[in-house]
CSV table of C-alpha atoms in Angstrom, one decimal:
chain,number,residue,atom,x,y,z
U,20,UNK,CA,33.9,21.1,15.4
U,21,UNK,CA,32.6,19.3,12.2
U,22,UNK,CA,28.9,19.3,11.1
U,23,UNK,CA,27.4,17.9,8.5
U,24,UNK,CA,24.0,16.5,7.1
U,25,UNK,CA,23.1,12.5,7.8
U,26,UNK,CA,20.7,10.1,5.6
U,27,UNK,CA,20.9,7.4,8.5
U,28,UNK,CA,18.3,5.1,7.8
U,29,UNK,CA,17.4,2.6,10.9
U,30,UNK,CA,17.5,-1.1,9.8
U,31,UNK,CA,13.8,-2.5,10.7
U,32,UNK,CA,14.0,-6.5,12.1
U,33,UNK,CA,11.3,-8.8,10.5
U,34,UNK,CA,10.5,-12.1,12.2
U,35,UNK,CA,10.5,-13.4,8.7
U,36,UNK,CA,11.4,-12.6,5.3
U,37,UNK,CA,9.4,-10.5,2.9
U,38,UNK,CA,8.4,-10.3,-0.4
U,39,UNK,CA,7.3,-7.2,-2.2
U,40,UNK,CA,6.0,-7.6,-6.1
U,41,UNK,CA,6.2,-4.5,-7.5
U,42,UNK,CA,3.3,-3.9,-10.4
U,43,UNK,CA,4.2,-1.0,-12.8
U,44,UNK,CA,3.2,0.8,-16.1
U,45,UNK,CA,5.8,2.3,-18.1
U,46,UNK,CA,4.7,5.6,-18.2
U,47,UNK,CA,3.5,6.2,-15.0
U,48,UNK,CA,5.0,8.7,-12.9
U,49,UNK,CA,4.0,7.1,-9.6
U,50,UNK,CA,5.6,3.9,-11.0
U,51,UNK,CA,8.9,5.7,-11.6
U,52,UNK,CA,8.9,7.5,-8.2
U,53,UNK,CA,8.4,4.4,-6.5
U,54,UNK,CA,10.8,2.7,-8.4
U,55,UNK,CA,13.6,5.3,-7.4
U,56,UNK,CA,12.7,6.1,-4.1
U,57,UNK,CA,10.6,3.5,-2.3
U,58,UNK,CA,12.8,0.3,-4.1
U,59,UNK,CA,16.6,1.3,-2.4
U,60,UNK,CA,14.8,2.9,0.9
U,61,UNK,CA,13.2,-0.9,1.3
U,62,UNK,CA,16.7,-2.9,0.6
U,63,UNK,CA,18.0,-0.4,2.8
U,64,UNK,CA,16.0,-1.1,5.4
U,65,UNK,CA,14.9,-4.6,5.2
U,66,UNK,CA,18.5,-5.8,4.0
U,67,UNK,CA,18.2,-9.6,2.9
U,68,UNK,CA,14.7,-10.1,4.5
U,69,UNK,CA,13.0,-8.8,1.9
U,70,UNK,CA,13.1,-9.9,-2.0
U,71,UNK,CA,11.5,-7.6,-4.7
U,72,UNK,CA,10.0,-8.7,-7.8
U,73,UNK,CA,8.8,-6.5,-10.3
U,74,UNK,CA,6.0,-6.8,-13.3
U,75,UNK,CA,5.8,-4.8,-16.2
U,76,UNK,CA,2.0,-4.4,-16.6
U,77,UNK,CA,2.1,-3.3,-20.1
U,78,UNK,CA,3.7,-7.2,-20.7
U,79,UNK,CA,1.0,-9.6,-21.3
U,80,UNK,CA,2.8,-12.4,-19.4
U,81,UNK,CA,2.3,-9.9,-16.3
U,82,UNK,CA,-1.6,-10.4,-16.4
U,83,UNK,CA,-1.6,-13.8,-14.9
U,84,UNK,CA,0.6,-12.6,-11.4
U,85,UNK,CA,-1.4,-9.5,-11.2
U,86,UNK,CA,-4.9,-11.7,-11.2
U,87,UNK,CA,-3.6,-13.8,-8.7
U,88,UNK,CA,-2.2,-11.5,-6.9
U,89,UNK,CA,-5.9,-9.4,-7.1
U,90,UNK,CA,-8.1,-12.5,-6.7
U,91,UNK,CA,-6.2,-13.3,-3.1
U,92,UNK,CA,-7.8,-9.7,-2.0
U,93,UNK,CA,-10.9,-9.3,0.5
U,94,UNK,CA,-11.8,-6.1,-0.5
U,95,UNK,CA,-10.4,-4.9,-4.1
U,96,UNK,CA,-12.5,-2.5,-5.9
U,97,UNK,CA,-11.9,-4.3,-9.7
U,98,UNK,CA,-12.8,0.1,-10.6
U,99,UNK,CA,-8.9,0.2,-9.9
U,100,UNK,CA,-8.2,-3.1,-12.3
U,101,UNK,CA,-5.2,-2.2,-14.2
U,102,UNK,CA,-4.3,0.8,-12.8
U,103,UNK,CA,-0.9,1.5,-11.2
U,104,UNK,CA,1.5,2.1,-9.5
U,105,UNK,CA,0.1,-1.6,-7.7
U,106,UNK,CA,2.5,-2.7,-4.9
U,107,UNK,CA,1.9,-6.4,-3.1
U,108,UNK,CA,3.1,-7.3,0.4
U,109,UNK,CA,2.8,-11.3,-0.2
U,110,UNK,CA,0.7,-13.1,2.2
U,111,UNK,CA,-0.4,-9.7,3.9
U,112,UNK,CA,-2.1,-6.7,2.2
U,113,UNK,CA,-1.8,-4.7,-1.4
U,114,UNK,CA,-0.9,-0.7,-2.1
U,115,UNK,CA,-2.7,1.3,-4.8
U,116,UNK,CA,-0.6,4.5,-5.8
U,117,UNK,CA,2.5,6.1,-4.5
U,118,UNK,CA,3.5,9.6,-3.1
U,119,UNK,CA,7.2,10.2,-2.2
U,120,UNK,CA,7.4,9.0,1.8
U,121,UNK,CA,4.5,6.2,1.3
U,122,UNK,CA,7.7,4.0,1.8
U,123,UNK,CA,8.3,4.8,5.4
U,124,UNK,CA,4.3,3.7,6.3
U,125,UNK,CA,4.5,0.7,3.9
U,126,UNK,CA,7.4,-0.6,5.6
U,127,UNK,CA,6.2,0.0,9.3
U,128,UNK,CA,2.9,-2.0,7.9
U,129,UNK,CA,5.0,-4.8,6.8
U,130,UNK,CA,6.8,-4.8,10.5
U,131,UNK,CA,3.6,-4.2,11.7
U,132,UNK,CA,1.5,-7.0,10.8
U,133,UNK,CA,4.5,-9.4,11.6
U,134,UNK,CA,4.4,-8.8,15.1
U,135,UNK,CA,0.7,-8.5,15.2
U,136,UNK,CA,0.6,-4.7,16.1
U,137,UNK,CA,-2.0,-2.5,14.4
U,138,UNK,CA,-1.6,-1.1,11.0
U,139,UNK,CA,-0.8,2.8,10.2
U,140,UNK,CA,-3.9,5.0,9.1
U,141,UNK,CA,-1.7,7.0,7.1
U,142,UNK,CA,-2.4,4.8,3.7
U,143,UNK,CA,-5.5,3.1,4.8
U,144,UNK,CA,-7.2,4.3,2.0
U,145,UNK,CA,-4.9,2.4,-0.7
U,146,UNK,CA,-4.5,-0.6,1.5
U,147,UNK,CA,-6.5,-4.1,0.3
U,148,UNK,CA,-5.8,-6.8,3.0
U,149,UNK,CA,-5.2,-10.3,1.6
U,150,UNK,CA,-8.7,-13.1,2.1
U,151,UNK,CA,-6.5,-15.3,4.3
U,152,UNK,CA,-5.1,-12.6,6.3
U,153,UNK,CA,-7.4,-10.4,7.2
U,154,UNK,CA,-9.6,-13.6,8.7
U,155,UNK,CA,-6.7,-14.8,11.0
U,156,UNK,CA,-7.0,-11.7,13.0
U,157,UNK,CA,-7.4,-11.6,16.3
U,158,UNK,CA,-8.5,-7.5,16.6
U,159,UNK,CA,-9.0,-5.1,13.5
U,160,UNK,CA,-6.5,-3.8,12.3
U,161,UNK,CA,-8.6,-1.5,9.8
């Protein structure tokens, strides 16, 4: 009989594509982590639906995405401007830090608010909704 150890990692179906910017400073721990773990695990299980962009926020020519990307939010706390690990699901919410797993209730947020299902609690206190979003819902998801 063989046995072994499995890293199977369930595709999750998206009724449209996604788009994740990725804010980070260069010595930031968090930043790092995510960018090791939580990049690969979501092109693992998004495939081609989802497209990752990522900003350097030490880069002046980043300050002008991340405003735009903070001005879209309902509830931002500008106490947090700057700060990072910052991680944007276009057209849906934002993130604010990383721990090693966050990945796994990031992306079930992203499936989530594509089928209209509520969001996980697990990171509800790093989550800003988008303006726009969060007044096209039908129920709370908060």
């Amino acid at each position: 009989m063989l046995m072994g150890c499995s890293s199977k990692t369930e595709t999750i179906a998206l009724k449209k594509p996604v788009t994740i910017a990725f804010y980070s400073i260069a010595d930031c721990g968090e930043c790092k982590a995510f960018k090791k773990n939580a990049i690969p695990y979501f092109k693992k299980v998004f495939g081609k639906q989802v497209t990752i962009k990522m900003y350097d926020m030490d880069a002046t020519s980043t300050k002008t995405h991340y405003d735009t990307a903070i001005n879209r939010l309902a509830d931002f706390d500008q106490e947090y401007y700057g700060m990072g690990p910052f991680i944007d699901i276009e057209g849906y919410f934002s993130y604010l830090g990383y721990r090693a797993g966050d990945e796994e209730a990031i992306a079930k947020d992203i499936h989530n608010a594509q089928y209209d299902k509520k969001l996980t609690s697990t990171l509800e206190g790093h989550r800003f909704s988008y303006k726009s979003w969060r007044n096209s819902l039908s129920f709370s998801y908060f």
